[in-house]
mmCIF file of C-alpha atoms in Angstrom:
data_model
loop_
_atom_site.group_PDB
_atom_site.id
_atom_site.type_symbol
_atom_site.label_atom_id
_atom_site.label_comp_id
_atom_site.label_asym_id
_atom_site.label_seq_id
_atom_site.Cartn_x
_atom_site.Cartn_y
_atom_site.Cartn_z
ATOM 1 C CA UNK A 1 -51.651 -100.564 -55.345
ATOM 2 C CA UNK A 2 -49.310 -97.680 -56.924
ATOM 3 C CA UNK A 3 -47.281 -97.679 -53.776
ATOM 4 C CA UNK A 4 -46.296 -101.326 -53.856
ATOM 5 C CA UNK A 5 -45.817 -101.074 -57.382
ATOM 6 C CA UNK A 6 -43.084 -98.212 -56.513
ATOM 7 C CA UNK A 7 -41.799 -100.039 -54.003
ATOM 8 C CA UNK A 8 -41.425 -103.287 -56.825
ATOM 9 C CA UNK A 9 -39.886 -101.196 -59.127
ATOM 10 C CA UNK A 10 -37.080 -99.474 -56.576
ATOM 11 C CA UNK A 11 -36.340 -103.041 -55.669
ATOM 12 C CA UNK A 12 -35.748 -103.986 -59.237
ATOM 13 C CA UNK A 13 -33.797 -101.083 -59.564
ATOM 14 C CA UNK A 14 -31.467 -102.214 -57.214
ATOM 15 C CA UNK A 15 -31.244 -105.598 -58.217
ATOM 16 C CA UNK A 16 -30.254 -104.373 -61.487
ATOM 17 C CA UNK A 17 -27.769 -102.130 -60.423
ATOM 18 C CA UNK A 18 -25.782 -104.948 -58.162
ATOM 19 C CA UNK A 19 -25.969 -107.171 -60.933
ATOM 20 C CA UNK A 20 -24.333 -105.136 -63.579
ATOM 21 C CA UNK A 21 -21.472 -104.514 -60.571
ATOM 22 C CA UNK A 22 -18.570 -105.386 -62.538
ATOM 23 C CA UNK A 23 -16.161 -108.401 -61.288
ATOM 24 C CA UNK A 24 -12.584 -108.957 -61.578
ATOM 25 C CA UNK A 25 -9.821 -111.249 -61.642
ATOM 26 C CA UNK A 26 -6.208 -110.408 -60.335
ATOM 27 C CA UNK A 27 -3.026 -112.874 -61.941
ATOM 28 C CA UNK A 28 -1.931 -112.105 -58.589
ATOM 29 C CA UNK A 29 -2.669 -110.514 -55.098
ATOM 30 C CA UNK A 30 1.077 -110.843 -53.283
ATOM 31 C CA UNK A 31 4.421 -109.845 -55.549
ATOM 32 C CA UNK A 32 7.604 -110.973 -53.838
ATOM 33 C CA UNK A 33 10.544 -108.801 -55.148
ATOM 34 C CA UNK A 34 13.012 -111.908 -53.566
ATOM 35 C CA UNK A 35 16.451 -110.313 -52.306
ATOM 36 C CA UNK A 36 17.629 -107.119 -54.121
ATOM 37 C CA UNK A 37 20.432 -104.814 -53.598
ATOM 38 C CA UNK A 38 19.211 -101.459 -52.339
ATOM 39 C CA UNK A 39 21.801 -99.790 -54.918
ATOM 40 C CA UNK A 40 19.790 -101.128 -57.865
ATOM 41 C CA UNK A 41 17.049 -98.584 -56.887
ATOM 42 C CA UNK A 42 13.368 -98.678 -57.056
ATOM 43 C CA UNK A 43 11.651 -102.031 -57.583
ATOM 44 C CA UNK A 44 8.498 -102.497 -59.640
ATOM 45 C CA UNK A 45 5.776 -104.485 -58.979
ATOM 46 C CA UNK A 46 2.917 -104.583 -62.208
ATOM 47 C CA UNK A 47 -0.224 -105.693 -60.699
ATOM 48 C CA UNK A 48 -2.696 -107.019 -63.538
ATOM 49 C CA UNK A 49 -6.184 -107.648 -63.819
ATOM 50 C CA UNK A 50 -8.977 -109.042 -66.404
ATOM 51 C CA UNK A 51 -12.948 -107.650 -66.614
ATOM 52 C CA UNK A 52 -14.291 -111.090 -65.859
ATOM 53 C CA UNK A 53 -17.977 -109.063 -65.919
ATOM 54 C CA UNK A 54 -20.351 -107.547 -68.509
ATOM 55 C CA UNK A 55 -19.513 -103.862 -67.759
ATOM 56 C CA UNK A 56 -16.139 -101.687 -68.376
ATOM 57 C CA UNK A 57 -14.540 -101.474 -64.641
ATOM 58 C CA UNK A 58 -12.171 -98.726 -63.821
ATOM 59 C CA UNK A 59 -10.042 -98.088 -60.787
ATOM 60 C CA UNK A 60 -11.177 -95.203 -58.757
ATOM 61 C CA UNK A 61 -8.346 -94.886 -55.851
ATOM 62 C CA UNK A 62 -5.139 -96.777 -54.764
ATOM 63 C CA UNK A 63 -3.626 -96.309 -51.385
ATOM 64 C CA UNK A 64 -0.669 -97.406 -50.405
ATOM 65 C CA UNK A 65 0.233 -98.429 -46.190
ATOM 66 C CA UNK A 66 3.662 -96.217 -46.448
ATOM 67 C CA UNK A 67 5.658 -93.339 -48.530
ATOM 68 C CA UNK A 68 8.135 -95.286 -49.333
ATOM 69 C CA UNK A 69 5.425 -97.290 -51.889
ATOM 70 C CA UNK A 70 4.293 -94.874 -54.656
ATOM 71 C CA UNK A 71 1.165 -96.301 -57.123
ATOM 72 C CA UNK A 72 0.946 -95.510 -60.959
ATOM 73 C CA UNK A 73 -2.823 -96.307 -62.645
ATOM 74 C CA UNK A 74 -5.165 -95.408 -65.348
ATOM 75 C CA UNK A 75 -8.357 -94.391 -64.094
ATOM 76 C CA UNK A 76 -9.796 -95.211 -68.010
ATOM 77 C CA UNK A 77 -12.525 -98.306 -68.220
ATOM 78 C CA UNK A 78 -11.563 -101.755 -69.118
ATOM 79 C CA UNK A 79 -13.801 -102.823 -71.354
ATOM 80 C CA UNK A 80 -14.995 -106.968 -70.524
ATOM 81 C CA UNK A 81 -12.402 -109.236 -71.216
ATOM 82 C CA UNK A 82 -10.074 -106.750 -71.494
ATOM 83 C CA UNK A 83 -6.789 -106.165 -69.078
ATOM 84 C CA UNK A 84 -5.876 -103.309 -67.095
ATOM 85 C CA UNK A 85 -2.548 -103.015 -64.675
ATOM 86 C CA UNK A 86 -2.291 -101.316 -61.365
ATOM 87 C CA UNK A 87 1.786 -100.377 -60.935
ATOM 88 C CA UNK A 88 3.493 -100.207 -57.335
ATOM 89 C CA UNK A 89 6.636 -98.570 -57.048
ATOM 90 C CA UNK A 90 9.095 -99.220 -54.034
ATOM 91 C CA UNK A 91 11.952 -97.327 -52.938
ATOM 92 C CA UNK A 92 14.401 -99.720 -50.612
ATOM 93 C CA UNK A 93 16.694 -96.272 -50.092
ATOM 94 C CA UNK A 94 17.861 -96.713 -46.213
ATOM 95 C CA UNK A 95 15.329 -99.595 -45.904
ATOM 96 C CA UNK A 96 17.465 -102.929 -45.522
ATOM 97 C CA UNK A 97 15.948 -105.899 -44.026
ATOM 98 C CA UNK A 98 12.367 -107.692 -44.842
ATOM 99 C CA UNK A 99 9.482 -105.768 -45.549
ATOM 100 C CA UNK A 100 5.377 -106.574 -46.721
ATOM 101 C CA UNK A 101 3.660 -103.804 -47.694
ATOM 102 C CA UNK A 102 -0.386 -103.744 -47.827
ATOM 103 C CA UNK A 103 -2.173 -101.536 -51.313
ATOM 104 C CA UNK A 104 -5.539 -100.761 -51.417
ATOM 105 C CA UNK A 105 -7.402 -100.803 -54.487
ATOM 106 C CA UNK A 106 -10.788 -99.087 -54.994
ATOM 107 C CA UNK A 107 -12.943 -100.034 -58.000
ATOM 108 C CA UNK A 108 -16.250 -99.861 -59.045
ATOM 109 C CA UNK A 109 -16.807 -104.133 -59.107
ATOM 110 C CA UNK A 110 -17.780 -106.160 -56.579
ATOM 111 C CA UNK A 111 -16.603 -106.164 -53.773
ATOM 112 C CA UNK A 112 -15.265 -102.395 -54.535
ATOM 113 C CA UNK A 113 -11.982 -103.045 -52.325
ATOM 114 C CA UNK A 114 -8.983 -105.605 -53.071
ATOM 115 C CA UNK A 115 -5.716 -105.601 -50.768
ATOM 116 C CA UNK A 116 -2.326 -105.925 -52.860
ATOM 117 C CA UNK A 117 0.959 -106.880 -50.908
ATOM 118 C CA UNK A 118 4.552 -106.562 -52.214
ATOM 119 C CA UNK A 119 7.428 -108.135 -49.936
ATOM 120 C CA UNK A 120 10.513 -108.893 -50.088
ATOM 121 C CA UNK A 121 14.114 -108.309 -48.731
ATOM 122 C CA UNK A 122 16.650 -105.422 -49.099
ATOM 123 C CA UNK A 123 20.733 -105.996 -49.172
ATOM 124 C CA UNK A 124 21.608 -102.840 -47.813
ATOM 125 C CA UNK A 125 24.391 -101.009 -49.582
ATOM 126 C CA UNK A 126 27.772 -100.591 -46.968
ATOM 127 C CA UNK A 127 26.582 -96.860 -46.629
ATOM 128 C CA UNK A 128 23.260 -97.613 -45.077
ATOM 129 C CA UNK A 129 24.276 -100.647 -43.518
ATOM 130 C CA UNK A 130 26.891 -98.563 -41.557
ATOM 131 C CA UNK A 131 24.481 -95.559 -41.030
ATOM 132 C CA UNK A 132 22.178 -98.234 -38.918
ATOM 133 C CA UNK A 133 24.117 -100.853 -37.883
ATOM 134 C CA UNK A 134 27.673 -99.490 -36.942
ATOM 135 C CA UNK A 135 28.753 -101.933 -34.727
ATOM 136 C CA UNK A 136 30.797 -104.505 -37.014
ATOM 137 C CA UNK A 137 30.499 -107.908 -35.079
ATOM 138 C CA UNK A 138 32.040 -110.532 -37.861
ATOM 139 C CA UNK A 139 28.956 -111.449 -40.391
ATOM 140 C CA UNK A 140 26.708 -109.140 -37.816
ATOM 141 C CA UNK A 141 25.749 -105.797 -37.551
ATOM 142 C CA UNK A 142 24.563 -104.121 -34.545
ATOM 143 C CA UNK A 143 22.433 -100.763 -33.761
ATOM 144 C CA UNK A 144 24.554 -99.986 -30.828
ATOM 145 C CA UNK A 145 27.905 -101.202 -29.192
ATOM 146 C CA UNK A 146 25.748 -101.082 -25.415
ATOM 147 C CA UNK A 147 22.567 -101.844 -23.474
ATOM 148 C CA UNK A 148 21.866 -99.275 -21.442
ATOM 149 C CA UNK A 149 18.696 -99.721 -19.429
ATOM 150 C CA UNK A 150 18.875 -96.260 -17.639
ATOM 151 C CA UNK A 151 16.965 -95.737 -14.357
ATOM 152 C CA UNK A 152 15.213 -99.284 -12.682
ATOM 153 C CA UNK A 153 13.525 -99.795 -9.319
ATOM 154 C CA UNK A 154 14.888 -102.219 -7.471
ATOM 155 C CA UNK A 155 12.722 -105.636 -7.662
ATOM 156 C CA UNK A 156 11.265 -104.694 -10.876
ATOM 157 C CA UNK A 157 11.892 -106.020 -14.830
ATOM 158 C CA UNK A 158 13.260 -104.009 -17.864
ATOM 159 C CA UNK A 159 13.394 -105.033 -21.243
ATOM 160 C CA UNK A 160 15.561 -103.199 -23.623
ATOM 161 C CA UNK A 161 15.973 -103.730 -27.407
ATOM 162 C CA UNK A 162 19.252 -103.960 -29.827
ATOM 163 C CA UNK A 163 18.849 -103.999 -33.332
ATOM 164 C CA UNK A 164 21.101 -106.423 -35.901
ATOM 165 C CA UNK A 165 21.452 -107.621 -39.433
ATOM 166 C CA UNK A 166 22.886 -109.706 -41.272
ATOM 167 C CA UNK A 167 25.412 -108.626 -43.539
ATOM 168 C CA UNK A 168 26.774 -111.359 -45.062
ATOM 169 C CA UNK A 169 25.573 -114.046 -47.975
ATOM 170 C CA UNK A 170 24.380 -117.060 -45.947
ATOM 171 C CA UNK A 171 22.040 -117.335 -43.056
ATOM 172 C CA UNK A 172 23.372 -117.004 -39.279
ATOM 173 C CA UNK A 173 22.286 -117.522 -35.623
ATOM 174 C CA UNK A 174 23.882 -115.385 -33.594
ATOM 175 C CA UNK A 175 24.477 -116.751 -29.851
ATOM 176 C CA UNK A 176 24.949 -114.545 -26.410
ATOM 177 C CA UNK A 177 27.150 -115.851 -23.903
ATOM 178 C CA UNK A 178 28.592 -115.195 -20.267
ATOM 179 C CA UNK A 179 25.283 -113.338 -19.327
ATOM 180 C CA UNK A 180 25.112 -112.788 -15.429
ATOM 181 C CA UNK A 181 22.205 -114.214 -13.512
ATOM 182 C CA UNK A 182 20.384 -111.291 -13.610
ATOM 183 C CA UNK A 183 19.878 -110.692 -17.631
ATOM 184 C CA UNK A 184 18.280 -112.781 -19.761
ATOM 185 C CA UNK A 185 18.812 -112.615 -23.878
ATOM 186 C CA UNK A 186 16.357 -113.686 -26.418
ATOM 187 C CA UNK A 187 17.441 -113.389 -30.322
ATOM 188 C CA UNK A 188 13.730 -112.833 -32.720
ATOM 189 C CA UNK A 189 14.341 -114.524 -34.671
ATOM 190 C CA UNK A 190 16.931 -116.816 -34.149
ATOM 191 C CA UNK A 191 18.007 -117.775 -37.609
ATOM 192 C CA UNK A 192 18.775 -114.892 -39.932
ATOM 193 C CA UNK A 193 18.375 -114.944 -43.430
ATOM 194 C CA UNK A 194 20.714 -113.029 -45.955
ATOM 195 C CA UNK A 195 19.823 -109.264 -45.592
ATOM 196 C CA UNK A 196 17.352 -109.615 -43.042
ATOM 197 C CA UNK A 197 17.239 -108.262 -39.623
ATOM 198 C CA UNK A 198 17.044 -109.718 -35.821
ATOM 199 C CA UNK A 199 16.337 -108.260 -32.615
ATOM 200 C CA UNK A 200 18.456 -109.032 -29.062
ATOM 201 C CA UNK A 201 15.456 -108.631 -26.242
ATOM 202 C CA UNK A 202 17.215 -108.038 -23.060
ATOM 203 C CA UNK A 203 15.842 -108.727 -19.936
ATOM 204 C CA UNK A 204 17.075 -106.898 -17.076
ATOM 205 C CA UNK A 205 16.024 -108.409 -13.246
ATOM 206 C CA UNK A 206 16.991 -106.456 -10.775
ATOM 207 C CA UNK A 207 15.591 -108.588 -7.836
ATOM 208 C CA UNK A 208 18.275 -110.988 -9.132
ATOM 209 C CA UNK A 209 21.411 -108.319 -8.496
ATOM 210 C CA UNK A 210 22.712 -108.250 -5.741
ATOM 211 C CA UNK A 211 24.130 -104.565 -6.254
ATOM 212 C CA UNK A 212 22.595 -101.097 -5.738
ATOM 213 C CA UNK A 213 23.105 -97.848 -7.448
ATOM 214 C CA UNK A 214 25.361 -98.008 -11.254
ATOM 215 C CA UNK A 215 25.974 -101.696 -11.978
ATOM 216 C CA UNK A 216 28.111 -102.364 -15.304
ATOM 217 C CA UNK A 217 27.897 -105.811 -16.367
ATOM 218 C CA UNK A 218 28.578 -107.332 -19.758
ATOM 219 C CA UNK A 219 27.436 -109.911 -22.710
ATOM 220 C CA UNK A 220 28.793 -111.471 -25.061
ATOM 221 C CA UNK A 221 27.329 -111.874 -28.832
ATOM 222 C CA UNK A 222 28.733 -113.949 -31.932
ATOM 223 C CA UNK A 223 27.225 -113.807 -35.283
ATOM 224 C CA UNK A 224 26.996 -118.306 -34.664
ATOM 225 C CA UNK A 225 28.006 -120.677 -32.614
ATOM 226 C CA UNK A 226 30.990 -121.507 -34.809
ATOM 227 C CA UNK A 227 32.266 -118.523 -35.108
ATOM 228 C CA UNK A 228 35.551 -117.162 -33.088
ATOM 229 C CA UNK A 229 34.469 -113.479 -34.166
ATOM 230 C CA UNK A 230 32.571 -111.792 -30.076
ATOM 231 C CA UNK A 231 31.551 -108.979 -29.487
ATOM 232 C CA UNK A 232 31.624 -107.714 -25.445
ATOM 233 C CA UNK A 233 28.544 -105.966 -25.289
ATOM 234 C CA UNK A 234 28.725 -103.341 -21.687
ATOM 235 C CA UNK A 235 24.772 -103.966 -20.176
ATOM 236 C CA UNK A 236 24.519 -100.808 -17.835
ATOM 237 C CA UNK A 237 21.786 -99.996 -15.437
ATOM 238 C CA UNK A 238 21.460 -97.799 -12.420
ATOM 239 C CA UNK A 239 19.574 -99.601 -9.300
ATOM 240 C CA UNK A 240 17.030 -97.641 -7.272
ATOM 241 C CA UNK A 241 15.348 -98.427 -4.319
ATOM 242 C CA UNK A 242 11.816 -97.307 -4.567
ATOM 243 C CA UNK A 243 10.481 -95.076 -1.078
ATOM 244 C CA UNK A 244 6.832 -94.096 -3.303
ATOM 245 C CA UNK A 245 4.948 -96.417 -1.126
ATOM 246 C CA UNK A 246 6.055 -95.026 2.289
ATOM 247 C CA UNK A 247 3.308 -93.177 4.624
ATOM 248 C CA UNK A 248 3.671 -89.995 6.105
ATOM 249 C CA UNK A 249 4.023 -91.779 9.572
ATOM 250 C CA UNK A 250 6.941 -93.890 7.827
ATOM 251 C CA UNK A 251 8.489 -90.693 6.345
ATOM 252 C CA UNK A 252 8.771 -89.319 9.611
ATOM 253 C CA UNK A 253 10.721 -92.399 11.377
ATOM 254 C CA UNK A 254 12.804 -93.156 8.606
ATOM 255 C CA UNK A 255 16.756 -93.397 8.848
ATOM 256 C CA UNK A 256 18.512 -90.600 7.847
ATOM 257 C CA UNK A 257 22.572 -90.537 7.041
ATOM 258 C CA UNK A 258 24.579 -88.230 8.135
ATOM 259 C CA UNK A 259 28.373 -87.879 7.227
ATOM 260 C CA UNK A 260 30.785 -85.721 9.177
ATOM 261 C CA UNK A 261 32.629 -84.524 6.347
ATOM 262 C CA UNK A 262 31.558 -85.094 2.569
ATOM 263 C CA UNK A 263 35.575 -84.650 1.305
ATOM 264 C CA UNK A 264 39.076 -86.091 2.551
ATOM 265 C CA UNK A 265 42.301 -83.552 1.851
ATOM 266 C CA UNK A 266 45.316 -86.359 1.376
ATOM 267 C CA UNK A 267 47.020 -83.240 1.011
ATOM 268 C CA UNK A 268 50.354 -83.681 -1.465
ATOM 269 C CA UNK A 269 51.227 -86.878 -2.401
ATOM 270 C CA UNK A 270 54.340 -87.607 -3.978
ATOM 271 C CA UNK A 271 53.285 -89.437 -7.795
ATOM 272 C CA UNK A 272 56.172 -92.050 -7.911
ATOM 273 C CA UNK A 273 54.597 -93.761 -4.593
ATOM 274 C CA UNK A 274 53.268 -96.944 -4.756
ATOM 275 C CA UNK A 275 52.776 -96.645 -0.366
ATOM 276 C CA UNK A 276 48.899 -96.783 0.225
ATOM 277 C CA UNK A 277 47.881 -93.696 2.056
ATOM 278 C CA UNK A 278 44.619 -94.076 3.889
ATOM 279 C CA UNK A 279 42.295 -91.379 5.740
ATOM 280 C CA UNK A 280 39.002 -91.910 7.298
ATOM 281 C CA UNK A 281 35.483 -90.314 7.597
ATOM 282 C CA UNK A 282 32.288 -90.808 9.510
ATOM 283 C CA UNK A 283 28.790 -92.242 9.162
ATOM 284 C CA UNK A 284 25.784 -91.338 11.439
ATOM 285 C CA UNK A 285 22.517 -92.630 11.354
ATOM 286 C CA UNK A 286 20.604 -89.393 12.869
ATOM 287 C CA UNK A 287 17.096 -91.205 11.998
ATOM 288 C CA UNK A 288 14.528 -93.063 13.718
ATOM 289 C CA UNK A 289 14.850 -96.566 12.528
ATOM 290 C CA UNK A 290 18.402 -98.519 11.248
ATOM 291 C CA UNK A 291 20.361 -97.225 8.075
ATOM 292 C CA UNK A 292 20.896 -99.933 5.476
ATOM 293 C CA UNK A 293 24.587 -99.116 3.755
ATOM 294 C CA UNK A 294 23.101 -100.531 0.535
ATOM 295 C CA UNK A 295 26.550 -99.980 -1.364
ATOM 296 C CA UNK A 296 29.418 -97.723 -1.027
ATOM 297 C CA UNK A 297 32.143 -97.386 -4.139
ATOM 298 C CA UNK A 298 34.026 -95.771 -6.285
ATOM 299 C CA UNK A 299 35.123 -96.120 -9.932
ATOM 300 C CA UNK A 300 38.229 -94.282 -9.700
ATOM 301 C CA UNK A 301 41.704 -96.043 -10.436
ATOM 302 C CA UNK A 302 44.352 -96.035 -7.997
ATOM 303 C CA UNK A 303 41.111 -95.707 -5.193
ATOM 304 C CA UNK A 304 39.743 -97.792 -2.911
ATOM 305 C CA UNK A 305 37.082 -97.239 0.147
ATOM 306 C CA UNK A 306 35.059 -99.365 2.250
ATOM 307 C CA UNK A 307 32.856 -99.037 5.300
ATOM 308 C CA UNK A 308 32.856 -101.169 8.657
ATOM 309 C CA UNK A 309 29.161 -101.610 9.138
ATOM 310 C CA UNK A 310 26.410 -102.402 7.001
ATOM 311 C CA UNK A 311 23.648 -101.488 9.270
ATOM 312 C CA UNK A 312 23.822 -98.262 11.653
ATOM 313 C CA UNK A 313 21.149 -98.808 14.487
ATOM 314 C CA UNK A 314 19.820 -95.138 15.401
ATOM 315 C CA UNK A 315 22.671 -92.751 16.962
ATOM 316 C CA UNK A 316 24.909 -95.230 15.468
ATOM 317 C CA UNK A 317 28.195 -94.582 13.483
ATOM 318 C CA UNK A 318 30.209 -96.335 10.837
ATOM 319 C CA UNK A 319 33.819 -95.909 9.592
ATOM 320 C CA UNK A 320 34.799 -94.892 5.992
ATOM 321 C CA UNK A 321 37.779 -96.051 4.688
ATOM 322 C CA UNK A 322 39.422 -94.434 2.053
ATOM 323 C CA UNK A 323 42.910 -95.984 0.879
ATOM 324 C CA UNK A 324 44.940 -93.923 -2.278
ATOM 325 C CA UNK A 325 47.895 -95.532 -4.338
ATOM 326 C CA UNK A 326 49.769 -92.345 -5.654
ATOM 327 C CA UNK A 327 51.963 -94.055 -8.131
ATOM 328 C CA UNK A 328 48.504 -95.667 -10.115
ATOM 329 C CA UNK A 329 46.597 -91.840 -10.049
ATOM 330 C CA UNK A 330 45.962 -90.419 -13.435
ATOM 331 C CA UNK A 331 47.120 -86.767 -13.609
ATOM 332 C CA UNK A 332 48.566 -84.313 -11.525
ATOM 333 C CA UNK A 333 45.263 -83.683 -9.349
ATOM 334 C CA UNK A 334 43.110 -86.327 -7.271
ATOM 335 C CA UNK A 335 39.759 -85.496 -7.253
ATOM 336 C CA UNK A 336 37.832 -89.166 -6.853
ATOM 337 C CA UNK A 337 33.961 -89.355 -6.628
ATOM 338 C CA UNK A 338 32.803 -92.249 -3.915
ATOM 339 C CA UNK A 339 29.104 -92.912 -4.022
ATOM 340 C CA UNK A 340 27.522 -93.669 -0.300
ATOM 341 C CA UNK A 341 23.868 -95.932 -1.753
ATOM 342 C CA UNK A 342 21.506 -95.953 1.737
ATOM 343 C CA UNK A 343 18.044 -96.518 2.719
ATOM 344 C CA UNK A 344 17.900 -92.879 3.626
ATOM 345 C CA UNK A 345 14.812 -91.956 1.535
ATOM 346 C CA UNK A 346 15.367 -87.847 1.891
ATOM 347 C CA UNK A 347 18.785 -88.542 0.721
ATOM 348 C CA UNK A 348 19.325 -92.327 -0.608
ATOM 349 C CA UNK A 349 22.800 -91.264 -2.865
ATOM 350 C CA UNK A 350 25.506 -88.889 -1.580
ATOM 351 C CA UNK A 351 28.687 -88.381 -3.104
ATOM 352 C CA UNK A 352 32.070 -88.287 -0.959
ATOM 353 C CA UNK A 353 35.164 -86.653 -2.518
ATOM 354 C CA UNK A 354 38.891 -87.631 -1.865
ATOM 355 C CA UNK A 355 41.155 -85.136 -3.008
ATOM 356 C CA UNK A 356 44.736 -84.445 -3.407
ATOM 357 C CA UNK A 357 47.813 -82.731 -5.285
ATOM 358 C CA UNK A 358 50.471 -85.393 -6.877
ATOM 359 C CA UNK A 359 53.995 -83.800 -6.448
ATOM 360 C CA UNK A 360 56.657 -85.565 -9.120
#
């Protein structure tokens, strides 16, 4: 009998206790700011509540999602009825764009935990605008002035990101033209509001190019479709062919490139002639199974080269082709870098030099 009426009275206890849990009611949950200028400095957000219980309520912790939201409170009780204020702080310094920030507040009500949001959208001043966005593209500012994917195998996708924002008083939706075949662009999101920010997602196939090796293409962005303000933005990527999957056994009968001399002396040239002067060099395939020439160039003005074969069957050579214009050479010296691409796994890039000495 005495324990059940100890276990009665603990479970009166507790129903007590929950019940005198105080309650609350917030005017609001989610403070928009609107559009301010980041050079009118930190924006205030006063967060108010009412004792809708029977017991004084106080606020025991606020946390906030990021630094750049400070909290102000009064951990006193509000008596019932009475109002108390929760104050969030935000500092838009080097923040333009959108933002939504989540505040936690801790109480001793029920349920203990309510989530605050402020949002809104920063006009960045011209100093942070330019600090981020440097690229000046009409009403648009961009992160970077190219795309530059790096390193991708051969047959596989890259995505790359570029950053922009709209500068200007009216919304805009930029547009990216004159992509080739092989990149895709996709603007998130596609209308831009006053202040607010927009990504350009570029997709990068290589099984679509038809090139190996450092391939410099090109896009096009304006800030709309009205607009006679572009933007040439260089997309640059370097092409590899990927020899991770071959065996041992495939290792060992692989092609394999040899050239008979890695530099061509054009000796002295005089500078004021426009004559092509040509010299030539020697491919061997000293492998096992056929050399692909996947590409063979150079970016070198005045410089040409080309190769006679695009498959060397094994013991096979080719014939490299090196043609100079003197008169369209850049300083007194030639020292040109032409890039051999193969299927050669041990060595799939080798560089070939033509030099020379310009004579006015």
């Amino acid at each position: 009998m005495k324990a059940k009426y100890t276990l009665l009275t603990a479970f009166l206890a507790v129903a007590v206790s929950a019940s005198a849990a105080g309650s609350v009611r917030w005017l609001e949950e989610v403070h928009n700011f609107g559009a301010f200028d980041e050079d009118n400095g930190i924006a205030t957000a006063n967060f108010k509540f009412i004792n809708t219980g029977d017991e004084p309520v106080e606020v025991t912790s606020v946390r906030t999602s990021c630094g750049c939201t400070t909290p102000r409170y009064s951990s006193r009780p509000v008596a019932p009825g009475d109002t108390g204020t929760v104050v969030i702080e935000y500092d838009p310094k080097g923040r333009p764009g959108r933002f939504k920030k989540k505040i936690y507040v801790d109480m001793n009500t029920e349920p203990s935990r309510t989530r605050l949001f402020i949002e809104g959208v920063v006009i960045g001043s011209p100093a942070t605008v330019a600090q981020r966005f440097p690229v000046e593209c009409g009403r648009l500012q961009l992160s970077t002035s190219a795309a530059l994917f790096g390193e991708i195998t051969k047959g596989k996708m890259s995505t790359l990101f570029v950053d922009g924002y709209n500068r200007s008083s009216d919304s805009i939706a930029p547009v990216v033209d004159n992509m080739p075949e092989y990149i895709e662009v996709a603007v998130k999101p596609e209308v831009v509001a006053p202040g607010e920010q927009t990504s350009f997602i570029f997709y990068y196939n290589s099984a679509k190019c038809p090139q190996w090796g450092v391939v410099t293409d090109s896009v096009t962005i304006r800030p709309d479709k009205e607009s006679t303000v572009s933007l040439t933005i260089p997309a640059v990527a370097i092409l590899n062919e990927d020899f991770s999957k071959l065996t041992p056994g495939q290792l060992a009968k692989a092609p394999q490139v040899r050239v008979e001399a890695e530099s061509l002396d054009f000796g002295t040239l005089a500078q004021s002639s426009s004559e092509p002067v040509t010299k030539t060099m020697t491919v061997k395939n000293i492998g096992k199974s056929p050399l692909k020439i996947r590409r063979i160039h150079t970016a070198d003005r005045g410089v040409s080269v080309s190769i006679d074969k695009d498959t060397l069957k094994p013991g096979k050579t080719a014939t490299v082709t090196v043609t100079v214009v003197p008169s369209q050479l850049p300083g007194a010296l030639l020292n040109s870098r032409i890039t051999l691409i193969t299927n050669d796994p041990a060595a799939p890039v080798k560089t070939l030099r033509a030099v020379a000495a310009l004579q006015k």
